[in-house]
Coordinates of C-alpha atoms in Angstrom, one line a residue:
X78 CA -5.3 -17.3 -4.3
X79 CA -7.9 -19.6 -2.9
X80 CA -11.2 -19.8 -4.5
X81 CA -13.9 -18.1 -2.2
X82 CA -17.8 -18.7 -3.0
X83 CA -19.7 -16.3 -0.3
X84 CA -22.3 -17.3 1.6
X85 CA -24.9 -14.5 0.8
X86 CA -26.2 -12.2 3.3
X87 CA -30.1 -12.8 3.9
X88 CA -30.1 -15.8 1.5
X89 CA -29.0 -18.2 4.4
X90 CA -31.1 -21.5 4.9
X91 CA -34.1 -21.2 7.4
X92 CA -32.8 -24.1 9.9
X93 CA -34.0 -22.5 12.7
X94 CA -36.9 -20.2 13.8
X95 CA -36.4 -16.5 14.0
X96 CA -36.4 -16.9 17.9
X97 CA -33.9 -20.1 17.9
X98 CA -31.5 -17.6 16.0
X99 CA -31.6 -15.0 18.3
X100 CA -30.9 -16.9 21.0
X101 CA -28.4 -18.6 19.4
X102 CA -26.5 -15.3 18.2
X103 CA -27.3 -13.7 21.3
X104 CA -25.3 -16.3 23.4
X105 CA -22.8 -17.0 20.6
X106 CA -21.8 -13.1 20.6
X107 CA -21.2 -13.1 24.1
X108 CA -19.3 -16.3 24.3
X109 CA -16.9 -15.0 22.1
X110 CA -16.8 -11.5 23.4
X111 CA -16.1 -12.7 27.0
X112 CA -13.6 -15.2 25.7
X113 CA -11.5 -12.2 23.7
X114 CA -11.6 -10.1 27.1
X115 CA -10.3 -12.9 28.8
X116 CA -6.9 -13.4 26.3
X117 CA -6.6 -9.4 26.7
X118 CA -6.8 -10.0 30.5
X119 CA -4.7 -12.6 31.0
X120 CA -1.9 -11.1 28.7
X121 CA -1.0 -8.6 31.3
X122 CA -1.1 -5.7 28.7
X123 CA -0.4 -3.1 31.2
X124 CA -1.2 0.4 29.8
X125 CA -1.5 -1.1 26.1
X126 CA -4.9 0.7 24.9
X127 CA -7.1 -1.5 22.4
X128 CA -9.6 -1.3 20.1
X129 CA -11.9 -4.7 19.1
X130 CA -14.4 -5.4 17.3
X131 CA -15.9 -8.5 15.5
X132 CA -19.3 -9.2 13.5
X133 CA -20.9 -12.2 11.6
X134 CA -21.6 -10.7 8.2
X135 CA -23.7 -13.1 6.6
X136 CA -26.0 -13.3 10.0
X137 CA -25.6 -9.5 10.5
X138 CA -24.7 -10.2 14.2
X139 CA -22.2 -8.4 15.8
X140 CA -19.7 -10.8 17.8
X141 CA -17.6 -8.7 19.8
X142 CA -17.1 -5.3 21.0
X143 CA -14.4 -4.3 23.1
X144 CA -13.6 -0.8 23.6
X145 CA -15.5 -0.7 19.7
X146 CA -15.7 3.2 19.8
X147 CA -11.9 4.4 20.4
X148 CA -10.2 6.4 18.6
X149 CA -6.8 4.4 18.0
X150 CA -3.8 5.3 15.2
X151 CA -4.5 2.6 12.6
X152 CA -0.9 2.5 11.2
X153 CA -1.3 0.6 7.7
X154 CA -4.9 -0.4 8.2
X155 CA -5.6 3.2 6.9
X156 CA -4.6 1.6 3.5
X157 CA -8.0 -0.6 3.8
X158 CA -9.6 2.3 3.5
X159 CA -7.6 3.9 0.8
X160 CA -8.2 1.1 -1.2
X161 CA -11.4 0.9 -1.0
X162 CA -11.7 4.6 -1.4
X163 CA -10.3 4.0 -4.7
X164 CA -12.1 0.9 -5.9
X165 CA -15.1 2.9 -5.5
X166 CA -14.4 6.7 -6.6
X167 CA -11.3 6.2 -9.2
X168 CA -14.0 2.7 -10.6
X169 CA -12.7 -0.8 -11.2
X170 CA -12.3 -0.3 -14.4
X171 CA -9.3 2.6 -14.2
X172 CA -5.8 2.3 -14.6
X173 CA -2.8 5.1 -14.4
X174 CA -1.5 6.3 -17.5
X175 CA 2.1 8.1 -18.1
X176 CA 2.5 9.2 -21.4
X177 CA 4.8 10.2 -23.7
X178 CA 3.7 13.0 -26.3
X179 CA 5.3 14.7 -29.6
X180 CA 4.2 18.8 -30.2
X181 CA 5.0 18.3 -33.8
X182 CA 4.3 22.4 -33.9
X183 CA 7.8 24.1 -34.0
X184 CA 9.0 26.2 -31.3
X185 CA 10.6 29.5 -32.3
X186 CA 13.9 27.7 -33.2
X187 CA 11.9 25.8 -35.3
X188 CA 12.2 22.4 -33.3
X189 CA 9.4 20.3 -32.4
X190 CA 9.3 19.1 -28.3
X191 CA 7.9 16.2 -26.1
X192 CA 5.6 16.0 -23.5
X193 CA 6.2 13.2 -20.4
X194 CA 2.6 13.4 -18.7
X195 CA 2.4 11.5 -15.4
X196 CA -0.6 10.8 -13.9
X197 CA 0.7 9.6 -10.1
X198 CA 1.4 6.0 -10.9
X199 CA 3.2 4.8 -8.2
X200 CA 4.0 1.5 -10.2
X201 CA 5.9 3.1 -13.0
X202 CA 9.3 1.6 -13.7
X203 CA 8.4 -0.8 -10.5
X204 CA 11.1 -3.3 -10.5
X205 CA 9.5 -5.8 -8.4
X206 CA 6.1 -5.6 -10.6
X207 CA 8.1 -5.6 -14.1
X208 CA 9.8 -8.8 -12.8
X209 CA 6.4 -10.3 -12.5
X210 CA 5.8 -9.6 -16.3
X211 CA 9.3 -10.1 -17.0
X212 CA 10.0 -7.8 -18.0
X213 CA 13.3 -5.1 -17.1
X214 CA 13.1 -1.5 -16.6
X215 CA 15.5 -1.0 -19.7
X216 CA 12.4 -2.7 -21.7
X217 CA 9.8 0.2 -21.2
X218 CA 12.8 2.7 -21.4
X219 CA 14.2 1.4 -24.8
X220 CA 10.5 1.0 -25.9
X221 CA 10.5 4.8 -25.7
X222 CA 13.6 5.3 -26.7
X223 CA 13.0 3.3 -30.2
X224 CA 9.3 5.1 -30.0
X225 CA 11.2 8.4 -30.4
X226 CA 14.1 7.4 -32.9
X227 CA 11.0 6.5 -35.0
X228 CA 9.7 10.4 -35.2
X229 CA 13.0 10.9 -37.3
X230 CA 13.9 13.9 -34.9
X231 CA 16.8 13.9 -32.9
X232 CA 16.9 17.4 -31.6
X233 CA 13.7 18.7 -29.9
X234 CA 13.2 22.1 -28.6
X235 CA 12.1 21.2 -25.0
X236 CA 10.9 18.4 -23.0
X237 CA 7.6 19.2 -20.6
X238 CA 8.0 17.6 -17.3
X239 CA 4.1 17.2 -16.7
X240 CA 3.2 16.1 -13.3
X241 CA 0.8 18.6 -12.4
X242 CA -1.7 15.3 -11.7
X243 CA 0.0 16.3 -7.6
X244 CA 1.1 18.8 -6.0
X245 CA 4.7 19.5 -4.9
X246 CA 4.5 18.7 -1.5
X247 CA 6.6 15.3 -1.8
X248 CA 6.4 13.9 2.0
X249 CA 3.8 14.8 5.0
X250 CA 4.4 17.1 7.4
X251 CA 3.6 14.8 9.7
X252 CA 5.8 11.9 9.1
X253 CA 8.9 11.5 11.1
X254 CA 11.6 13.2 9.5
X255 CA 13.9 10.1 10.2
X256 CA 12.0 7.8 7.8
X257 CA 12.2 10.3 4.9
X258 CA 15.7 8.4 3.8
X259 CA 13.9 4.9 4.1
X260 CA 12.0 3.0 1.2
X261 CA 8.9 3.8 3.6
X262 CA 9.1 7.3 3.2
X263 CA 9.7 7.6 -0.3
X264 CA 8.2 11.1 -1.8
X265 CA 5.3 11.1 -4.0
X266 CA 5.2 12.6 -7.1
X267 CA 3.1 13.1 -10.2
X268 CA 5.6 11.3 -12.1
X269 CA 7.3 8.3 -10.1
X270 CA 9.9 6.2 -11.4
X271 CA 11.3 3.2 -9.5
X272 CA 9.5 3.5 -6.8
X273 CA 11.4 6.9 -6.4
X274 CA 14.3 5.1 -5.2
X275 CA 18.2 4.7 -5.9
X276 CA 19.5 1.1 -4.8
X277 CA 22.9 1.7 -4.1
X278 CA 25.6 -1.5 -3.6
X279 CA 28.9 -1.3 -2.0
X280 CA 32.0 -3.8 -3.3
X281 CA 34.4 -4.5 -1.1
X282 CA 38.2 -3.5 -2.0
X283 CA 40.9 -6.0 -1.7
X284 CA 42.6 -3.6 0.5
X285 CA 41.4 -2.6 4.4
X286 CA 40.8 1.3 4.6
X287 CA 40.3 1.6 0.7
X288 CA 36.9 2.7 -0.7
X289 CA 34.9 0.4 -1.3
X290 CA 33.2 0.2 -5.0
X291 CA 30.1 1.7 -5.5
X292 CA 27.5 0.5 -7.8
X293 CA 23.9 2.3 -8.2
X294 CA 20.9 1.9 -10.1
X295 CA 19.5 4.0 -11.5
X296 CA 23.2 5.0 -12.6
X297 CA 22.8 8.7 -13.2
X298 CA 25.9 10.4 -14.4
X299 CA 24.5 13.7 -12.6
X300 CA 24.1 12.9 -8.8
X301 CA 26.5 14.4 -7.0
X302 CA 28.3 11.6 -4.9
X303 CA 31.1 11.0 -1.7
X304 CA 32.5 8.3 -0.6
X305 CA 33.4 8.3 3.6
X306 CA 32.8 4.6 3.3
X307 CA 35.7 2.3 3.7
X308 CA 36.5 -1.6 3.5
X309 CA 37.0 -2.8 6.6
X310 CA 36.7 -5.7 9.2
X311 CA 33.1 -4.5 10.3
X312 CA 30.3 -3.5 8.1
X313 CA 27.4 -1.1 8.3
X314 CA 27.3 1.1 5.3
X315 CA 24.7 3.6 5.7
X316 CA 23.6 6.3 2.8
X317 CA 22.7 9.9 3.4
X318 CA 21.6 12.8 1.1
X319 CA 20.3 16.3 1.9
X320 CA 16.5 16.9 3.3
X321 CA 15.9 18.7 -0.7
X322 CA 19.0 17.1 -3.1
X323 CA 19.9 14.4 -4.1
X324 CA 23.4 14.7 -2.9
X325 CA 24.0 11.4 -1.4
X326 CA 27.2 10.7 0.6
X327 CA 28.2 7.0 1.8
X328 CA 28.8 6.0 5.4
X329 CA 30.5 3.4 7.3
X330 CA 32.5 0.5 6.2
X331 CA 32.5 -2.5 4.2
X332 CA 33.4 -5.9 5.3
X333 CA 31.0 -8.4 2.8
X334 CA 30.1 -8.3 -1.0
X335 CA 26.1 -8.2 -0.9
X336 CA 23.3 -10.1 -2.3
X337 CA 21.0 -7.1 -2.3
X338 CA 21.2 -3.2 -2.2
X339 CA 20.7 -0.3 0.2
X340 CA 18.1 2.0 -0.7
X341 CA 17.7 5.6 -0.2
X342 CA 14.7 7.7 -1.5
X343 CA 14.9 10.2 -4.5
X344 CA 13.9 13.8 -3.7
X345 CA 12.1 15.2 -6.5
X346 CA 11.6 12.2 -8.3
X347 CA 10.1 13.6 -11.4
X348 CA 12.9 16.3 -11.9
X349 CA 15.3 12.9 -11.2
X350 CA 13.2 10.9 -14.1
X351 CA 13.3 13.4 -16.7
X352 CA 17.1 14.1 -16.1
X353 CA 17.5 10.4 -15.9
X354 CA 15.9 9.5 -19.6
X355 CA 17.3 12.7 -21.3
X356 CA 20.6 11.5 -20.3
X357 CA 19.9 8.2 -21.5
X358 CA 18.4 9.8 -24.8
X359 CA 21.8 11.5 -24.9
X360 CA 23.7 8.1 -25.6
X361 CA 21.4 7.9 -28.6
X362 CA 21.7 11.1 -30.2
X363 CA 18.4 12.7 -29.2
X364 CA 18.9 16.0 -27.4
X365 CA 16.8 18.8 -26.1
X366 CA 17.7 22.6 -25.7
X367 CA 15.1 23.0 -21.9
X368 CA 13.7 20.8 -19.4
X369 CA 10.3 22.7 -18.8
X370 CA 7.9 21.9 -16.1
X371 CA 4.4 24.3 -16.7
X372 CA 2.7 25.9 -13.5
X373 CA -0.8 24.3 -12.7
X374 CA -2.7 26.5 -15.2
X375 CA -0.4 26.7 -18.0
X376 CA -1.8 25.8 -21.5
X377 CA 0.7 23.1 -22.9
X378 CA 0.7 23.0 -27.2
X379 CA -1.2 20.5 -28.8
X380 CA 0.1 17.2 -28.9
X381 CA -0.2 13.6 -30.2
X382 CA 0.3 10.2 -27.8
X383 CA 3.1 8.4 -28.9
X384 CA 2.9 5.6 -26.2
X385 CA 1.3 5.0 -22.8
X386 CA 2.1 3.0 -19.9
X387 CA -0.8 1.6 -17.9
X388 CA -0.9 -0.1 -14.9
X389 CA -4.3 -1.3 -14.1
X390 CA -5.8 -0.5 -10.2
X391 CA -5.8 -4.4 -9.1
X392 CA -2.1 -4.6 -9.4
X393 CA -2.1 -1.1 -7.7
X394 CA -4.1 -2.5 -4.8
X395 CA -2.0 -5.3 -4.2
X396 CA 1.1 -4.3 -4.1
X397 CA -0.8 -1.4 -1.1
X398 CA -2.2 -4.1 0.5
X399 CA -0.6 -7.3 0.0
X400 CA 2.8 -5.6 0.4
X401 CA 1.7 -2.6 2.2
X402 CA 4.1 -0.5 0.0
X403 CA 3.4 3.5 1.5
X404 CA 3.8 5.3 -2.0
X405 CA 1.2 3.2 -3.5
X406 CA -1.5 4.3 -0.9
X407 CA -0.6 7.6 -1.1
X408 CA -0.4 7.5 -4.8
X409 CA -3.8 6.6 -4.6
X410 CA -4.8 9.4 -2.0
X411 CA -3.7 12.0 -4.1
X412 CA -5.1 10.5 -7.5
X413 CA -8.3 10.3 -5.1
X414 CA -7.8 14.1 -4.6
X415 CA -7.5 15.1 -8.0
X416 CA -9.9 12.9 -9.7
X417 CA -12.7 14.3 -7.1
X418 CA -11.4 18.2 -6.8
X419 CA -10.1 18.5 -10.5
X420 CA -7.2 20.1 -8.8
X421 CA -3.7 18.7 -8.0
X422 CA -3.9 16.3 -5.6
X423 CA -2.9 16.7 -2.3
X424 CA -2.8 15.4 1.3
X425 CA -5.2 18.1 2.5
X426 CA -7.9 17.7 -0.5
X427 CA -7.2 14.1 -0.4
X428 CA -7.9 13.7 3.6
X429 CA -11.5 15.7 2.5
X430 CA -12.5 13.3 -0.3
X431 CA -11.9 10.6 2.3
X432 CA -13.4 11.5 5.0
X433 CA -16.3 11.8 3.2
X434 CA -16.3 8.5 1.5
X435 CA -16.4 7.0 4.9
X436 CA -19.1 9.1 6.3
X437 CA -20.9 7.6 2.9
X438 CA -19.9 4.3 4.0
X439 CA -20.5 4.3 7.6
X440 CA -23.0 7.0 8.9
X441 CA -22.0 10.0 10.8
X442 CA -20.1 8.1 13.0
X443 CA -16.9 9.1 10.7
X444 CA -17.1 12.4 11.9
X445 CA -14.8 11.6 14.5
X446 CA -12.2 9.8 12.6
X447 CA -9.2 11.8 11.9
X448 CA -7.5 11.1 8.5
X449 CA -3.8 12.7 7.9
X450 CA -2.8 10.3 4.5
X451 CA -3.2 7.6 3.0
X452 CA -0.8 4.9 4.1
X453 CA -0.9 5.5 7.9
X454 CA 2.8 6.6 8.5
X455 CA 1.2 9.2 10.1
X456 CA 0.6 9.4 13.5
X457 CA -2.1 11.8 13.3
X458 CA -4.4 9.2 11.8
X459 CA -7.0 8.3 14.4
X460 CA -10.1 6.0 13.8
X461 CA -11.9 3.3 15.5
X462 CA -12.2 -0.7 15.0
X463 CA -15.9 -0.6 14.5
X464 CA -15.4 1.6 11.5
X465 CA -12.8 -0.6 9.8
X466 CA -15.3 -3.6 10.4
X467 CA -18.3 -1.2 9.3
X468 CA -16.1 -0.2 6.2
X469 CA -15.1 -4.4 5.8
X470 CA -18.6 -4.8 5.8
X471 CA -19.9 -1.8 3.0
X472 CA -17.1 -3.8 0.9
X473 CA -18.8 -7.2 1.6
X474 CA -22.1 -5.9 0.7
X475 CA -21.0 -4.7 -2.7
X476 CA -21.0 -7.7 -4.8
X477 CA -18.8 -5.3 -7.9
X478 CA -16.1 -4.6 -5.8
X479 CA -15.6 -7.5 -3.0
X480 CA -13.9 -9.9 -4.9
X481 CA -11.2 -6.9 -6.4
X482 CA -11.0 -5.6 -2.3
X483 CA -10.5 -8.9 -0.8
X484 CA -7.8 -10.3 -3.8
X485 CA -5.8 -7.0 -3.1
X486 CA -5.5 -8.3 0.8
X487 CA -2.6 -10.4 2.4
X488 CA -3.9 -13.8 3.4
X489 CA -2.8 -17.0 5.1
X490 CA -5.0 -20.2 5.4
X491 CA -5.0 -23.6 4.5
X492 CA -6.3 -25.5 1.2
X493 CA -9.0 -28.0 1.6
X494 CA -6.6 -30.9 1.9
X495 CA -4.6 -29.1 4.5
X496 CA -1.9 -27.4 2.1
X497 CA -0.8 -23.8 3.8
X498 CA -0.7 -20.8 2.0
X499 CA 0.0 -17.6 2.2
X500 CA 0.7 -14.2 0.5
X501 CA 2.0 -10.7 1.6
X502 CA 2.4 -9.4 5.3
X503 CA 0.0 -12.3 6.7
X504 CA 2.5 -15.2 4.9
X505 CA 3.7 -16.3 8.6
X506 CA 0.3 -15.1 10.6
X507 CA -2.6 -17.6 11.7
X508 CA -0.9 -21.1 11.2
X509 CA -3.4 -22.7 13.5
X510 CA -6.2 -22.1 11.1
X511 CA -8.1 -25.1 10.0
X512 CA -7.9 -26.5 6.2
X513 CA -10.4 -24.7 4.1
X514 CA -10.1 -21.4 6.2
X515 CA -8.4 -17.9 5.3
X516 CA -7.7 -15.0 6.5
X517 CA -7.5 -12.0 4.3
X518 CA -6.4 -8.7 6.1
X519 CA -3.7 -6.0 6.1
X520 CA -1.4 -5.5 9.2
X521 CA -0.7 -2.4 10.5
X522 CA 2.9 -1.3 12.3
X523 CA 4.6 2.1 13.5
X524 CA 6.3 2.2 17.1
X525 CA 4.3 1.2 19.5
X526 CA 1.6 0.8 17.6
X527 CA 0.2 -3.3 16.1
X528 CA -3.2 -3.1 14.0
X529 CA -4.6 -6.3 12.0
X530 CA -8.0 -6.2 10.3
X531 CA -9.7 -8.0 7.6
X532 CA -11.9 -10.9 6.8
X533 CA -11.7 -14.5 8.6
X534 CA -13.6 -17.3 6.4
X535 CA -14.2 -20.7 6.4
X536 CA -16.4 -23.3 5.1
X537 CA -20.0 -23.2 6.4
X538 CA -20.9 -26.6 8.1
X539 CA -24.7 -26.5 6.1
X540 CA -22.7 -26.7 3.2
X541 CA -18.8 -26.9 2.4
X542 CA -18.5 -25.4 -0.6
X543 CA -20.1 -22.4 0.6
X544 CA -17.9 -19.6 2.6
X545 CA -19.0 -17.8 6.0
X546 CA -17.2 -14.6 6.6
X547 CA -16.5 -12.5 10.0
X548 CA -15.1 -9.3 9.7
X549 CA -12.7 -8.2 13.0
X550 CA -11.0 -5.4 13.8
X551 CA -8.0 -5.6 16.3
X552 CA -6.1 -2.4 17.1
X553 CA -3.5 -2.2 20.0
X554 CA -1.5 1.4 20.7
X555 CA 0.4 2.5 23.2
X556 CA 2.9 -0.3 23.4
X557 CA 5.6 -0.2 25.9
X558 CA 7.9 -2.4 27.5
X559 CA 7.9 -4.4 29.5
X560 CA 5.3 -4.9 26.9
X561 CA 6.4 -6.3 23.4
X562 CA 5.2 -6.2 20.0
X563 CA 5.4 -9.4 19.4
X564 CA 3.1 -10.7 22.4
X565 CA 0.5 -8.6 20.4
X566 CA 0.9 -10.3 17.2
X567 CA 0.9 -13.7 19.3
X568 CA -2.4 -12.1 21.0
X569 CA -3.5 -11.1 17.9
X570 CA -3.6 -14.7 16.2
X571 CA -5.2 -16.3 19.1
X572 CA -8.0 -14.5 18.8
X573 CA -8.2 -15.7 15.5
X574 CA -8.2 -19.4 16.9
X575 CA -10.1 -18.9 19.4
X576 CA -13.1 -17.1 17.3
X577 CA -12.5 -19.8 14.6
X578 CA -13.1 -22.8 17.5
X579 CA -16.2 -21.2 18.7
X580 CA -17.7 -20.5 15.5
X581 CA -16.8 -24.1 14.5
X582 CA -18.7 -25.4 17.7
X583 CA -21.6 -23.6 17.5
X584 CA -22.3 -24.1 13.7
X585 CA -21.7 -27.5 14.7
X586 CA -24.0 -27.8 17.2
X587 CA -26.2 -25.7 15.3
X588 CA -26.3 -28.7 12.3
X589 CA -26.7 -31.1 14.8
X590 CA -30.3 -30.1 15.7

């Protein structure tokens, strides 16, 4: 992660008169506009409908504005918003919090219970983040397995399923019901586990027309399986599973042994976690009589924490962000939600609390935004690329939360002495941009549909160690052929170069007076 000293807004040096300035700025802000409309132009874009915007925050001057006003589906960029929705209502300080619980008080068989409280953590049981720690998913689960064998009780009356944090409205109505299967589409839950996923990989049998070997984690004795797939001399195994089961059947054939798995999502996934750990409880002797899960306004008995498992919001962020996983930035809508309402959260309360964070942030001008989730798999979501950059901008002004916003982003760039870097969806983005200069945005993708917004920085020419920032905006929808997606992104990062050569000329002719 590069190390960014800002230049501060209204702290600038006085090289210039006021006037100088705004002649300066004035010309500079149409340079750069004209030269945008002129890639657009001259990249034959057909009916592809756009959105731009670009200003100068430490000079407050607004750069570019083409189209500013539209209304355009953000895709992923809705998760800048999320996440800043979060850093700001849910406070940089929190972090998510499942917990285990003992009732010591006995039931009326005279056996004491548990309580598994979820509190929407999307990065519960995460493989990819526990990797980072190295750590294994069979570490947190034996660490509450032992936690448990140390009560002395191996029989409890019933375990609470707890995840009354949500609601039980899993996926959006509005998302495509062909992604619901994908790792995109994963339900969310008050209680996640594994990023409510089954990896699932298929072995080859030495025979042709013979079932192939099926290996899944999680490896839950209680899922319902069929195999149709079959080794073969072609391969495209496929998984399927019922819109509200978790039934899965395996398709297609089998010609390779794999490096990696095939995912399908997990419906239910906190009913699937607490049959999941009670059957691994099982192999230790530790049994329960009832799976309960209370209604919203049920009083649960008393209880004491046995152990907690917190992931802190900047790791949450990032993996929205930098990775621009969907259940994270809805986990975070939903917490949002209930944080705010004190209810369960949910995609409609959560839409409300956001809508008027923006209009907060960015005047009544976010009255016209429409916000579905969190993530932007929905097509519903509709807001302009002058109130990302005016929401990029409230986070730059906000010297408690910048830093935390901009470290959660994907970025590409170079190090002073030319080294390129990069991290997240931007890794392969921007690789004309000049050593000391980043980018730090989130993409955004659904069909026909290619967003990118976020923060372009570079060295200031009055002094090097000091860091200018633009904040841009660059939204294209409507995509269609002969039209491709990628002549966006390659539209997309020459704008990029070309705002980064004429800010380097005119702060160098700037210096040179």
């Amino acid at each position: 992660m590069p190390d960014i000293k800002r230049l501060s807004k209204f702290t600038t040096p006085l090289l210039f008169t006021l006037i100088t300035l705004c002649i300066c700025t004035a010309t500079l802000a149409a340079d750069i506009e004209g030269q945008l409309r002129n890639l657009i132009q001259t990249s034959n874009l057909r009916k592809t409908q756009y959105s731009i915007t670009v200003k100068d925050l430490d000079y407050d001057v607004m750069l570019a504005q083409i189209n500013s006003d539209t209304l355009l589906i953000p895709a992923s960029n809705m998760k800048l918003l999320t996440t800043a929705a979060a850093i700001d209502l849910l406070g940089t300080d929190f972090a998510f919090a499942t917990e285990l619980r003992l009732v010591e008080a006995l039931d009326d068989n005279g056996r004491p219970s548990l309580i598994i409280k979820g509190d929407g953590d999307p990065a519960f049981c995460d493989p990819i983040l526990l990797k980072q720690h190295n750590l294994a998913i069979e570490d947190i689960l034996d660490l509450w397995i032992n936690t448990i064998k140390e009560t002395g009780i191996t029989h409890f009356g019933t375990l609470y399923l707890d995840d009354r944090v949500f609601d039980y409205q899993f996926t959006h109505p509005d998302w495509d019901k062909r992604d619901l299967m994908y790792h995109y589409g994963a339900e969310i839950a008050g209680l996640n586990f594994y990023r409510n996923l089954i990896d699932v990989t298929p072995v080859p049998s030495k025979y042709l027309g013979s079932e192939p070997r099926i290996i899944m984690f999680p490896n839950a004795g209680f899922l319902t399986t069929i195999n149709r797939a079959r080794t073969s001399k072609q391969d495209n195994f496929w998984i399927s599973r019922g819109p509200d089961n978790n039934n899965l059947v395996f398709h297609g054939n089998v010609k390779f042994n794999r490096r990696g798995s095939t995912s399908i999502t997990v419906h239910d996934p906190a009913a699937f976690f607490a049959q999941y750990f009670t059957e691994e409880l099982g192999k230790h002797g530790i049994t329960f009589d009832v799976i309960d899960r209370p209604k919203e306004h049920d009083t649960l008995p008393e209880s004491t924490s046995l152990h907690a498992v917190r992931t802190t919001l900047p790791l949450v962020l990032a993996r929205t962000n930098q990775n621009s996983v969907n259940m994270y930035a809805e986990s975070l809508f939903k917490r949002i939600a209930n944080k705010i309402t004190g209810s369960p959260g949910s995609w409609a309360n959560g839409a409300a609390a956001m809508r008027t964070f923006l209009r907060n942030l960015v005047g009544t001008s976010a009255s016209t935004a429409q916000i579905a989730d969190g993530s932007g798999l929905s097509r519903s979501n509709l807001i302009s690329s002058h109130m990302l950059v005016q929401l990029l901008e409230a986070m730059y002004d906000n010297p408690d939360s910048i830093d935390m916003y901009r470290e959660s982003m994907a970025y590409a760039g170079r190090t002073a002495d030319g080294q390129r870097m990069g991290e997240g969806t931007l890794t392969r983005r921007f690789r004309d941009l000049k050593s000391g200069h980043w980018v730090f945005g989130k993409t955004g993708r659904l069909t026909g549909v290619k967003t990118v917004s976020g923060y372009y920085m570079y060295p200031s020419p009055e002094d090097p160690t000091i860091t200018r920032t633009i904040a841009f905006s660059f939204m294209f929808n409507n995509i269609k052929a002969p039209v491709q997606e990628g002549q966006i992104t390659v539209l997309q990062d020459k704008m990029i170069s070309q705002i980064q050569k004429t800010m380097l000329t005119n702060d160098m002719a700037k210096v040179s007076q």
